[in-house]
Structures are given as C-alpha cells and as structure tokens.
C-alpha cells in the first residue's frame, strides 16, 4: 500500500451511497429512553481535556497506524491466511469484507495478538504499529491489548454490574484517577451514559442486546485505546441497535482508528473510509482453504469501481 | 508510509514492552503454584502404589505368590500350621456378594431408569432425580445398620423364614444391591436421555409404541452408557466395606450358600487394620497385599468402563 | 386374495396387537413393581432408623459422651464434634488444592501434552479407588511412615481430604468449563493478564457451581467409615479433640462401634446417631441447593 493516503474518501454518506441510508430507520422505540436528548458528540467535547497524548487536530490525518507486511496465520498445519499486507490510516475506519471463512476475523485477531490465545495458532510476518513490530520478542501482548481495544461478534458483558464491567479494564491495567470519572467518561463515549447512569449497580445481563454491545464498546474505550477492533459487532443486533453503533463509530473516528470486520456490505459502505476485500483460495489439493486479500482501496472505489472481477462479483452479490 | 512522530513512536515502544519481566515472573509463579496442586494428585497415586507395592513385595518374600493366588484358605491371623494365605475366599466373597447385589440392582436400577427417561412426566423426573443423587450419597454405615438390624432378623428370618446366620452374605448382598440402585439408575438414565430425540421420533413415526421405542430404540442406543453405569455400580459394590463388615460377618468362606458368613477384600482390611496393628509383621503386610489386589480390581473395572464410555461418546458428540 | 385370507390376516393383526398390549402391560407391571420394591426398601431403611433411633434423640444425646456401660446416660458429643472438626479440616485442605488443580487443568494446561493427559486420567482413576484403600494410604503414609503423626484429627482430615480431592477437582472443572470462552476473550482483550482474567472473571463466574460441588463432596467425606476405621480413629472417647494432634472419633465410627455392642440398647443408639448424621447431611445438601438456586450463573 505504501504511503498513499485515503483521507479524501467517503466520510459523509453522500452520493450513490445515500440510498443505503434509507434502509436504516432513525433510532426509535425500545432502546430510546425518556429524557435522552443529549447528543454524544456534545458531551464528548466537554470531556476533551481528559484525552492524553492523542492529538485531536487534523495533524495526524493521512498517517498510518498499522502497517501489516506478509501476515500469515497457521492453525496447526492448516494455513488460515497468507500474504496479507495492508496498512490502516490513523483515525480512519477500515472495513474488512469477504465471504465466510476467508480469514477476516483471523486477521483482525492478529492486530491485538488475540491469536496468541488459540492453542496451535502461529502468526508469521510483521504487524507494525506506530513503527513497532507487535510480534517482536520483547513486546508484551498484554500491553498490546491494553492499547488496542476489541469488540466481539456477540455482546460479551461480564456477569457483573454495569459499573464493574466498565471499571474492569482500568483496574487491571492500573489506570490512575477517579474511577467514577473514568467509568462515566467511557459510558459517555460509548453513547450509553444517559441510559444507564441511574442503574450502574445493576447486572449487565439485564440490558438489551444493543445496550450490551454498546457497554462492551464503552468497556473497551475505558482504557483509552487508540485503536478499536470490531469483529462483526452488529451481526447479533437488530437494525435500530446497529444504527446506533454505526453512529457511534463515526463519532469515535474523530479520535481513534477503527478496523471493522463485517458481513454486511451496506454497513461497510456506510461506515468505512477504506475497504479490504478478502477471499478464499483453494489449495491445489482442493482441501485446504486459505484467505487472501484480493483488493484494498477507498471504500467508494471498492463499491463503485473495483478493479478485480472477484471484488465486483462479491459486492454486487453474485457470491458470498 | 508516513510514520507518526518519532517521540510518539518511542512512547508507544516503551509502553508496549513495559513491565513485562516483572509481570511474567508473577504469572509464572502463579502457574507454578497451580501445577504443584495438580501434581499432588499424581503424588497421591504414587504414594498409594508405592506403599501398597512395597509391603506387597515384602509379603511375597515370605509367602509365595502361587499360594496367595491359588490358596483356598484365608486364615492369616491364626498361628502355626493353621495359618494360610490363600486370597481366593476373599475374592470369592467380594464377587459373590457383589453378584447378589447386582441381581437386585440391575433390574431395579434399569427399570427405574427406563421409567424416568421414557415414561415419567418431567415433573416426576425433576423431583426424583435429586432424591436419587441424595441416596447415592447416603453413608453406607446406615445401610450396614439396616442390614444387621432389619433385613437379617425381620425380612430374611421373619418374613421369609430363611435360617440365616446372624452374619450372612444374603443380607449384606441384598443391601449392597439397594446401595447401588441409585447409582445405576441415575447414570443409565443420563445415558438414555442423551439418545437424540430424533431417533425416538423416527420410531414413533413408524408406528412403534412407547414400550417398543424404549426397549428397541433407546435401550440399544444407550447400551454402552448403560454398561458403564453397571460397571460403575459393580465397582462401588466391590469397594464397599462397612455393609459387609457389619452384616456379612468376618469369616472368609468359599461357599455358594448365602446364609453363611462371608468376608470381602475391603471388609478384611477394615476388620484387620486398626490404629494399633503392629508394624513389620506378616499380619500388617496382609492388609497391603489385599489392598493392592482390591486396587487392581477396581482399576481394571474403571478402565473397562472408561473404554465403554469412550465408545459411547464417539457416537453422540 | 380370498375373503377368508383377508379375515385371517386381520385376525392375526388383532392378535398381534393384543400380544403387544399384553407385553406392554407385563412390562409396566415389572417396571412399577421394581420401582415400588426399591421405594419400599428405602422406606424400610428410613423407617427402621427412625423407629429405633428417634426415642433416643434428646438434648442429652448431644451433650453426653458415649458410655460403655450405661446406655441411658450415653451420648455422641465427641463424635458430633469430631465430625464437625473433620469437615472443616477437610474443607481447608481440599478447597484450595482442588480449585487450583481444576484451574490448572481448565485454564493453563495444554491438553495435547502427555503429562496433562496423565494428570486427567489419574484423577479419574483416583475417584474410583475404594475408600478403604485411602485408609491404607493414611495409615502407612500419614499416621505412620513419612509423616508419622499418629491416629490424630489432622491425620483424619488429610485422609478424607485426599479421598474427596478427585471429586472436588471434577466438579470444579465442570463449573469452570461452563464459563463461556467469550468472557475470557473479553477480559484478555481489555489488557488483563491470564491470572487477572482467571481470578477476577472466570472464578467468580464459576463460584456457585464450585461451592455447591464442594459442599456435596464434603457431605460424602462426612459419611465415610472405612478410612477412619483403618487409620485408627478412637472408639467411644469421653473427650473432644483439643487440637489437631489429639485423638478423635466421628459419627460413622461411633455408629459402627455401637452396632458391634452386644447390648441392644447401644445398637439403638447407632440409629440415633445415624439420624444426627443424616440431619447434618440434609442440612448441607439444603445449603448447596439454596446456593445453587440463588447464585447460579445462567449464560
């Protein structure tokens, strides 16, 4: 990818993509609690002074946060992905799309070394983050996960209070400061504060699925990561909850970089600046299936004018 | 590629490698403690095998293994010519009484399991299952008391008029059976319930009745689990001590007559090994050699059961 | 096909149906008979214990020490106290060791390694070893031999602890396994270390199941007679154990001692002590059920 910048891509939902917007109803009904009128972005601006070290100006735009070179993953003797070379821009949303089993999630889990936890998984190549190879021997994977947050496919709150869910990350990484304040800030950034501020002691299992997922996002934000990895975060949610999370993503993008795996091409088109299309390649023996990157470009280009036939077939719904 | 500023890069770098050694030392220490705990169970087995084997070898230094395994008289506590170390009467007592027990427990346990799994309403099953588990955990000493004070005088002598000794194999065996009914019923019910309901529905669809489905479809499909349950029950009966000690008497015998007194391997150990038994005597060593024999028998039963269950898992999981 | 043949076939079908119905009735008869018989045996067991034991159940039975001469002043204080001490001692030993082993096997052990499989198989086998063999181990290893502490309370607690350890490990593993992997992923993705994940998320989530399992295992330990007989628990002591290094007895041992007495009044005391033992066990099971219902985590 080199140093090409994609900052001038579809960040607003204009042009041809606007039709997709209509499939997304405005948030109404069950999830909107009475009295919720404060827009998340307004609250966020008042909390700006909490942000340490991460510039909020446009200074960083066009820079690269991740530079992956020839990443490959083996599960035992099976090669799950190979030759993945992608670089992600600072404070951009990058979508990874492709058919099932193409290794998108596997690749995503390389970015915060979650694959380390799978017995028999082996990662090759380089994942350069802020100029540092995350797979260098001196790197502590625990510190990596602290800086690079992750949200999973199925909401996975801890069976504890809402407060304890959010406070868990700051506590284990030893964050300093007033915990109440840290929890509030995270919940505000997760667009959940207004809904839950009066019931922080209640068990998170009592929330709706959409709320649980936003809690998981807030929980991930509590440790001030500068990247958020999202593994199909909306696949278990209804359209209204999905819409709220997509809104949230575009707000979060002002400060952090997001990499999102999604099955939903409309979602990729709505939220992302750049899109990488993964596909499955059959090995010569037609038995083992390995994921590769077919095409990586500005989201608009991928969806309107892809250069590869397979990409075109996939985004137009011919397979997948 | 445009990197971020070099100071930011440096900050990230120190952040990512920070505290690694101190933390991994702590995590390693914790893992070490957990490993030690896990090794305790290995140490237990080693200690069991070591102590049993050591005294057994010492025993076989005095008594020939041939005499031990083929002798039909077990009188280790007698003196001089009367003393004999043939283990067969103890093995016979163990398996004969287990056999009487299984004669009671297999039909009762399996029929109860079939009832619970295929005939009972869910409400009944939910009420009966915990009771079965409670019974399976009932102290065996109470069963022993029951055999001695009720089954022998009231049932066998009174109700059936069988001229049994005060200590007899029939009473002990029957109560052994009652003891293992809950185990057999509970474990084989689990096995039958894990038969996929699609199998049952298929049979019902072909016009089979409830009984046919239970006996011709569910029972064979769950057979390996049921066999494992039976072995588990047998293994409990083989290792059971106090029922036989209290109600079965303390005289080893090799007769088929269940009104006589019997001794099993376990009940011999409990009757002989008390805190005051003198060490480094042949009498002391007999406990270990019989204990080792019992240990091997139960290990064998457990091994067979594990094999059977292993096959059973392959089918449904 | 002639009409006669059709009629014959139909008749055969009806007969076949009748045979089937007869078989079903026969089977039902057997089934309910067997269940009834088992039920009757159970009622007789409880009934016999109650009839013989209840008359002796008085406050005095709890406060007096066992007598060898006079059944009317005899009680089971030392046995009840001994059983309570033994239970606590067993718990102190078995809870940390059992949970630590379970955590190692579920969270840390690489199952593809032969030594971890060995530990697992070994625990399965230990669970099947007869309790009397644990008594031999206690006698040769704890009472005498390497530890050599004599037939004291601590020896009883350790022996029973080794006896129920495999069961505790097995139930604790089941509870830990029931915690979904997504909880672990969630905690690790937030920058928690392995131990932070295990100690602050996995273990608390598995707590209810572990506590229930431990209580049920302890109630098994309480009812054991054979290992305590073998290691040499005292019979009918007229004192309570004053420390870990003191002689002790327990309810099952006291029950056994009384069943061996020629005086039938003492044999009845065995039933009274059995009732006390059963009440303790019922209480523990009750606590376990309440805990399970109240704190069980549903996913």
PDB file of C-alpha atoms in Angstrom, chain A residues 24-233:
ATOM      1  CA  UNK A  24     -31.689   2.351   8.355  1.00  0.00           C
ATOM      2  CA  UNK A  25     -34.531   3.767  10.419  1.00  0.00           C
ATOM      3  CA  UNK A  26     -33.878   6.543  12.895  1.00  0.00           C
ATOM      4  CA  UNK A  27     -33.384   5.265  16.427  1.00  0.00           C
ATOM      5  CA  UNK A  28     -36.825   4.986  17.935  1.00  0.00           C
ATOM      6  CA  UNK A  29     -38.679   2.630  20.202  1.00  0.00           C
ATOM      7  CA  UNK A  30     -37.378   0.290  22.807  1.00  0.00           C
ATOM      8  CA  UNK A  31     -33.822   1.480  23.075  1.00  0.00           C
ATOM      9  CA  UNK A  32     -34.521   5.191  23.416  1.00  0.00           C
ATOM     10  CA  UNK A  33     -35.187   6.034  26.994  1.00  0.00           C
ATOM     11  CA  UNK A  34     -37.200   9.091  28.012  1.00  0.00           C
ATOM     12  CA  UNK A  35     -35.132  12.164  28.557  1.00  0.00           C
ATOM     13  CA  UNK A  36     -32.375  11.117  26.244  1.00  0.00           C
ATOM     14  CA  UNK A  37     -31.686  14.207  24.250  1.00  0.00           C
ATOM     15  CA  UNK A  38     -28.014  14.891  24.736  1.00  0.00           C
ATOM     16  CA  UNK A  39     -26.052  14.057  21.632  1.00  0.00           C
ATOM     17  CA  UNK A  40     -22.996  12.048  22.392  1.00  0.00           C
ATOM     18  CA  UNK A  41     -20.710  14.352  20.464  1.00  0.00           C
ATOM     19  CA  UNK A  42     -21.735  17.316  22.585  1.00  0.00           C
ATOM     20  CA  UNK A  43     -20.897  15.529  25.770  1.00  0.00           C
ATOM     21  CA  UNK A  44     -17.653  14.384  24.309  1.00  0.00           C
ATOM     22  CA  UNK A  45     -16.404  17.834  23.512  1.00  0.00           C
ATOM     23  CA  UNK A  46     -16.807  18.811  27.135  1.00  0.00           C
ATOM     24  CA  UNK A  47     -14.631  15.922  28.139  1.00  0.00           C
ATOM     25  CA  UNK A  48     -11.835  16.653  25.734  1.00  0.00           C
ATOM     26  CA  UNK A  49      -9.394  17.626  28.440  1.00  0.00           C
ATOM     27  CA  UNK A  50      -9.303  14.028  29.615  1.00  0.00           C
ATOM     28  CA  UNK A  51      -7.638  12.877  26.479  1.00  0.00           C
ATOM     29  CA  UNK A  52      -3.953  12.464  26.969  1.00  0.00           C
ATOM     30  CA  UNK A  53      -1.376  12.453  24.245  1.00  0.00           C
ATOM     31  CA  UNK A  54      -3.747  11.701  21.407  1.00  0.00           C
ATOM     32  CA  UNK A  55      -3.994  14.784  19.255  1.00  0.00           C
ATOM     33  CA  UNK A  56      -7.469  15.790  18.217  1.00  0.00           C
ATOM     34  CA  UNK A  57      -6.466  18.143  15.464  1.00  0.00           C
ATOM     35  CA  UNK A  58      -6.142  17.131  11.857  1.00  0.00           C
ATOM     36  CA  UNK A  59      -2.394  16.815  12.322  1.00  0.00           C
ATOM     37  CA  UNK A  60      -2.373  13.049  12.296  1.00  0.00           C
ATOM     38  CA  UNK A  61      -4.645  12.540   9.333  1.00  0.00           C
ATOM     39  CA  UNK A  62      -3.111  10.726   6.452  1.00  0.00           C
ATOM     40  CA  UNK A  63      -0.684   8.940   8.741  1.00  0.00           C
ATOM     41  CA  UNK A  64      -0.512   5.213   9.151  1.00  0.00           C
ATOM     42  CA  UNK A  65      -1.248   3.434  12.428  1.00  0.00           C
ATOM     43  CA  UNK A  66      -0.895  -0.171  11.289  1.00  0.00           C
ATOM     44  CA  UNK A  67       1.383  -1.445   8.613  1.00  0.00           C
ATOM     45  CA  UNK A  68       0.996  -5.173   8.119  1.00  0.00           C
ATOM     46  CA  UNK A  69       3.506  -6.994   5.993  1.00  0.00           C
ATOM     47  CA  UNK A  70       3.021 -10.541   4.689  1.00  0.00           C
ATOM     48  CA  UNK A  71       0.948 -11.636   7.651  1.00  0.00           C
ATOM     49  CA  UNK A  72       0.125 -15.335   7.686  1.00  0.00           C
ATOM     50  CA  UNK A  73      -1.596 -17.495  10.268  1.00  0.00           C
ATOM     51  CA  UNK A  74      -1.418 -21.251  10.704  1.00  0.00           C
ATOM     52  CA  UNK A  75      -3.737 -23.325  12.858  1.00  0.00           C
ATOM     53  CA  UNK A  76      -1.620 -26.388  13.273  1.00  0.00           C
ATOM     54  CA  UNK A  77      -0.726 -27.342   9.704  1.00  0.00           C
ATOM     55  CA  UNK A  78      -3.676 -25.514   8.179  1.00  0.00           C
ATOM     56  CA  UNK A  79      -2.891 -22.091   6.741  1.00  0.00           C
ATOM     57  CA  UNK A  80      -5.779 -19.760   7.546  1.00  0.00           C
ATOM     58  CA  UNK A  81      -4.490 -16.621   5.801  1.00  0.00           C
ATOM     59  CA  UNK A  82      -1.402 -15.749   3.795  1.00  0.00           C
ATOM     60  CA  UNK A  83       0.421 -12.752   2.401  1.00  0.00           C
ATOM     61  CA  UNK A  84      -1.833 -10.161   3.975  1.00  0.00           C
ATOM     62  CA  UNK A  85      -0.192  -6.762   3.503  1.00  0.00           C
ATOM     63  CA  UNK A  86      -2.423  -3.875   4.489  1.00  0.00           C
ATOM     64  CA  UNK A  87      -1.871  -0.545   6.135  1.00  0.00           C
ATOM     65  CA  UNK A  88      -4.512   1.312   8.074  1.00  0.00           C
ATOM     66  CA  UNK A  89      -4.752   5.069   8.383  1.00  0.00           C
ATOM     67  CA  UNK A  90      -4.779   6.962  11.624  1.00  0.00           C
ATOM     68  CA  UNK A  91      -8.311   7.913  12.659  1.00  0.00           C
ATOM     69  CA  UNK A  92      -9.934   6.155   9.780  1.00  0.00           C
ATOM     70  CA  UNK A  93     -12.440   3.378   9.663  1.00  0.00           C
ATOM     71  CA  UNK A  94     -11.253   0.392   7.676  1.00  0.00           C
ATOM     72  CA  UNK A  95     -13.675  -2.368   6.802  1.00  0.00           C
ATOM     73  CA  UNK A  96     -12.674  -5.968   6.136  1.00  0.00           C
ATOM     74  CA  UNK A  97     -15.245  -7.733   3.993  1.00  0.00           C
ATOM     75  CA  UNK A  98     -15.449 -11.105   2.310  1.00  0.00           C
ATOM     76  CA  UNK A  99     -17.264 -14.447   2.340  1.00  0.00           C
ATOM     77  CA  UNK A 100     -17.345 -16.722   5.399  1.00  0.00           C
ATOM     78  CA  UNK A 101     -14.135 -18.489   6.214  1.00  0.00           C
ATOM     79  CA  UNK A 102     -11.961 -16.021   4.323  1.00  0.00           C
ATOM     80  CA  UNK A 103      -9.886 -15.208   7.394  1.00  0.00           C
ATOM     81  CA  UNK A 104     -11.090 -11.663   8.121  1.00  0.00           C
ATOM     82  CA  UNK A 105     -11.603 -12.353  11.808  1.00  0.00           C
ATOM     83  CA  UNK A 106      -8.391 -14.338  11.983  1.00  0.00           C
ATOM     84  CA  UNK A 107      -6.512 -11.388  10.574  1.00  0.00           C
ATOM     85  CA  UNK A 108      -8.264  -8.958  12.916  1.00  0.00           C
ATOM     86  CA  UNK A 109      -7.175 -11.039  15.891  1.00  0.00           C
ATOM     87  CA  UNK A 110      -3.562 -10.682  14.751  1.00  0.00           C
ATOM     88  CA  UNK A 111      -3.746  -6.941  15.296  1.00  0.00           C
ATOM     89  CA  UNK A 112      -4.006  -7.210  19.089  1.00  0.00           C
ATOM     90  CA  UNK A 113      -2.368 -10.605  19.432  1.00  0.00           C
ATOM     91  CA  UNK A 114      -5.565 -12.392  20.413  1.00  0.00           C
ATOM     92  CA  UNK A 115      -4.447 -15.286  18.225  1.00  0.00           C
ATOM     93  CA  UNK A 116      -1.758 -15.980  20.797  1.00  0.00           C
ATOM     94  CA  UNK A 117      -4.505 -17.469  22.942  1.00  0.00           C
ATOM     95  CA  UNK A 118      -5.586 -20.118  20.453  1.00  0.00           C
ATOM     96  CA  UNK A 119      -3.624 -23.318  21.026  1.00  0.00           C
ATOM     97  CA  UNK A 120      -1.667 -24.274  17.949  1.00  0.00           C
ATOM     98  CA  UNK A 121      -2.047 -20.883  16.220  1.00  0.00           C
ATOM     99  CA  UNK A 122       1.122 -19.462  14.687  1.00  0.00           C
ATOM    100  CA  UNK A 123       1.449 -15.972  13.256  1.00  0.00           C
ATOM    101  CA  UNK A 124       4.087 -15.021  10.696  1.00  0.00           C
ATOM    102  CA  UNK A 125       5.004 -11.721   9.045  1.00  0.00           C
ATOM    103  CA  UNK A 126       5.028  -8.297  10.628  1.00  0.00           C
ATOM    104  CA  UNK A 127       2.350  -6.163  12.217  1.00  0.00           C
ATOM    105  CA  UNK A 128       3.903  -2.719  12.591  1.00  0.00           C
ATOM    106  CA  UNK A 129       2.001  -0.460  14.967  1.00  0.00           C
ATOM    107  CA  UNK A 130       3.325   3.075  15.431  1.00  0.00           C
ATOM    108  CA  UNK A 131       6.561   1.852  13.935  1.00  0.00           C
ATOM    109  CA  UNK A 132       6.850  -1.055  16.358  1.00  0.00           C
ATOM    110  CA  UNK A 133       6.534  -4.692  15.288  1.00  0.00           C
ATOM    111  CA  UNK A 134       3.924  -6.184  17.610  1.00  0.00           C
ATOM    112  CA  UNK A 135       5.392  -9.639  17.102  1.00  0.00           C
ATOM    113  CA  UNK A 136       8.893  -8.640  18.158  1.00  0.00           C
ATOM    114  CA  UNK A 137      10.057 -10.840  21.035  1.00  0.00           C
ATOM    115  CA  UNK A 138      10.280  -8.030  23.581  1.00  0.00           C
ATOM    116  CA  UNK A 139       6.662  -6.988  23.116  1.00  0.00           C
ATOM    117  CA  UNK A 140       4.211  -7.792  25.905  1.00  0.00           C
ATOM    118  CA  UNK A 141       0.924  -8.948  24.367  1.00  0.00           C
ATOM    119  CA  UNK A 142      -0.953  -7.779  27.454  1.00  0.00           C
ATOM    120  CA  UNK A 143       0.227  -4.204  26.858  1.00  0.00           C
ATOM    121  CA  UNK A 144      -0.719  -4.523  23.198  1.00  0.00           C
ATOM    122  CA  UNK A 145      -4.301  -5.428  24.131  1.00  0.00           C
ATOM    123  CA  UNK A 146      -4.470  -2.542  26.540  1.00  0.00           C
ATOM    124  CA  UNK A 147      -3.741  -0.057  23.738  1.00  0.00           C
ATOM    125  CA  UNK A 148      -5.746  -1.826  21.075  1.00  0.00           C
ATOM    126  CA  UNK A 149      -9.304  -2.479  22.160  1.00  0.00           C
ATOM    127  CA  UNK A 150     -11.576  -5.154  20.759  1.00  0.00           C
ATOM    128  CA  UNK A 151     -15.318  -5.694  20.438  1.00  0.00           C
ATOM    129  CA  UNK A 152     -16.669  -9.123  19.615  1.00  0.00           C
ATOM    130  CA  UNK A 153     -19.414 -10.524  17.458  1.00  0.00           C
ATOM    131  CA  UNK A 154     -21.695 -11.461  20.305  1.00  0.00           C
ATOM    132  CA  UNK A 155     -22.010  -8.960  23.162  1.00  0.00           C
ATOM    133  CA  UNK A 156     -19.988 -10.476  25.998  1.00  0.00           C
ATOM    134  CA  UNK A 157     -20.565  -8.399  29.129  1.00  0.00           C
ATOM    135  CA  UNK A 158     -19.235  -9.859  32.355  1.00  0.00           C
ATOM    136  CA  UNK A 159     -21.948 -11.190  34.701  1.00  0.00           C
ATOM    137  CA  UNK A 160     -21.433  -8.174  36.933  1.00  0.00           C
ATOM    138  CA  UNK A 161     -22.752  -4.666  37.396  1.00  0.00           C
ATOM    139  CA  UNK A 162     -22.580  -2.152  34.561  1.00  0.00           C
ATOM    140  CA  UNK A 163     -20.084  -0.159  36.606  1.00  0.00           C
ATOM    141  CA  UNK A 164     -17.817  -3.144  37.224  1.00  0.00           C
ATOM    142  CA  UNK A 165     -17.913  -4.060  33.567  1.00  0.00           C
ATOM    143  CA  UNK A 166     -16.506  -0.692  32.589  1.00  0.00           C
ATOM    144  CA  UNK A 167     -14.138  -0.420  35.537  1.00  0.00           C
ATOM    145  CA  UNK A 168     -12.569  -3.834  34.916  1.00  0.00           C
ATOM    146  CA  UNK A 169     -10.161  -2.674  32.197  1.00  0.00           C
ATOM    147  CA  UNK A 170      -8.917   0.452  34.032  1.00  0.00           C
ATOM    148  CA  UNK A 171      -8.472  -1.610  37.192  1.00  0.00           C
ATOM    149  CA  UNK A 172      -6.445  -4.401  35.645  1.00  0.00           C
ATOM    150  CA  UNK A 173      -4.176  -2.070  33.705  1.00  0.00           C
ATOM    151  CA  UNK A 174      -3.711   0.095  36.802  1.00  0.00           C
ATOM    152  CA  UNK A 175      -5.125   3.347  35.440  1.00  0.00           C
ATOM    153  CA  UNK A 176      -4.828   6.247  37.801  1.00  0.00           C
ATOM    154  CA  UNK A 177      -7.519   8.773  38.583  1.00  0.00           C
ATOM    155  CA  UNK A 178     -11.036   8.788  39.903  1.00  0.00           C
ATOM    156  CA  UNK A 179     -12.691   5.530  38.861  1.00  0.00           C
ATOM    157  CA  UNK A 180     -16.187   7.052  38.853  1.00  0.00           C
ATOM    158  CA  UNK A 181     -14.960   9.657  36.422  1.00  0.00           C
ATOM    159  CA  UNK A 182     -13.252   7.084  34.218  1.00  0.00           C
ATOM    160  CA  UNK A 183     -16.422   4.979  34.098  1.00  0.00           C
ATOM    161  CA  UNK A 184     -18.589   7.983  33.304  1.00  0.00           C
ATOM    162  CA  UNK A 185     -16.282   9.143  30.541  1.00  0.00           C
ATOM    163  CA  UNK A 186     -16.228   5.691  28.953  1.00  0.00           C
ATOM    164  CA  UNK A 187     -20.001   5.349  29.118  1.00  0.00           C
ATOM    165  CA  UNK A 188     -20.434   8.807  27.601  1.00  0.00           C
ATOM    166  CA  UNK A 189     -18.101   7.924  24.760  1.00  0.00           C
ATOM    167  CA  UNK A 190     -19.992   4.674  24.308  1.00  0.00           C
ATOM    168  CA  UNK A 191     -23.253   6.671  23.986  1.00  0.00           C
ATOM    169  CA  UNK A 192     -24.722   4.786  26.909  1.00  0.00           C
ATOM    170  CA  UNK A 193     -24.367   7.135  29.861  1.00  0.00           C
ATOM    171  CA  UNK A 194     -27.802   8.708  29.653  1.00  0.00           C
ATOM    172  CA  UNK A 195     -29.479   5.313  29.556  1.00  0.00           C
ATOM    173  CA  UNK A 196     -27.648   3.716  32.443  1.00  0.00           C
ATOM    174  CA  UNK A 197     -26.458   6.488  34.751  1.00  0.00           C
ATOM    175  CA  UNK A 198     -29.170   5.681  37.285  1.00  0.00           C
ATOM    176  CA  UNK A 199     -28.592   1.948  37.306  1.00  0.00           C
ATOM    177  CA  UNK A 200     -24.868   1.460  37.277  1.00  0.00           C
ATOM    178  CA  UNK A 201     -25.168  -1.177  40.001  1.00  0.00           C
ATOM    179  CA  UNK A 202     -27.495  -3.385  38.019  1.00  0.00           C
ATOM    180  CA  UNK A 203     -26.272  -6.548  36.374  1.00  0.00           C
ATOM    181  CA  UNK A 204     -25.257  -6.039  32.771  1.00  0.00           C
ATOM    182  CA  UNK A 205     -27.139  -9.197  31.805  1.00  0.00           C
ATOM    183  CA  UNK A 206     -30.372  -7.268  32.332  1.00  0.00           C
ATOM    184  CA  UNK A 207     -29.660  -4.946  29.392  1.00  0.00           C
ATOM    185  CA  UNK A 208     -30.898  -5.373  25.829  1.00  0.00           C
ATOM    186  CA  UNK A 209     -28.546  -6.857  23.258  1.00  0.00           C
ATOM    187  CA  UNK A 210     -27.815  -3.482  21.697  1.00  0.00           C
ATOM    188  CA  UNK A 211     -27.122  -1.903  25.058  1.00  0.00           C
ATOM    189  CA  UNK A 212     -24.863  -4.804  25.960  1.00  0.00           C
ATOM    190  CA  UNK A 213     -22.849  -4.279  22.802  1.00  0.00           C
ATOM    191  CA  UNK A 214     -22.513  -0.542  23.462  1.00  0.00           C
ATOM    192  CA  UNK A 215     -21.453  -1.430  27.001  1.00  0.00           C
ATOM    193  CA  UNK A 216     -18.762  -3.661  25.507  1.00  0.00           C
ATOM    194  CA  UNK A 217     -17.653  -0.728  23.330  1.00  0.00           C
ATOM    195  CA  UNK A 218     -17.637   1.614  26.336  1.00  0.00           C
ATOM    196  CA  UNK A 219     -15.719  -1.011  28.286  1.00  0.00           C
ATOM    197  CA  UNK A 220     -13.121  -1.184  25.552  1.00  0.00           C
ATOM    198  CA  UNK A 221     -12.863   2.626  25.443  1.00  0.00           C
ATOM    199  CA  UNK A 222     -12.320   2.889  29.197  1.00  0.00           C
ATOM    200  CA  UNK A 223      -8.609   2.146  28.939  1.00  0.00           C
ATOM    201  CA  UNK A 224      -8.137   4.906  26.307  1.00  0.00           C
ATOM    202  CA  UNK A 225      -7.063   2.693  23.407  1.00  0.00           C
ATOM    203  CA  UNK A 226      -6.147   4.423  20.166  1.00  0.00           C
ATOM    204  CA  UNK A 227      -7.451   1.589  18.014  1.00  0.00           C
ATOM    205  CA  UNK A 228     -10.722  -0.288  18.239  1.00  0.00           C
ATOM    206  CA  UNK A 229     -11.017  -3.653  16.506  1.00  0.00           C
ATOM    207  CA  UNK A 230     -14.599  -4.692  15.854  1.00  0.00           C
ATOM    208  CA  UNK A 231     -15.399  -8.248  14.844  1.00  0.00           C
ATOM    209  CA  UNK A 232     -18.845  -8.152  13.228  1.00  0.00           C
ATOM    210  CA  UNK A 233     -20.129  -6.056  16.134  1.00  0.00           C
TER     211      UNK A 233
END
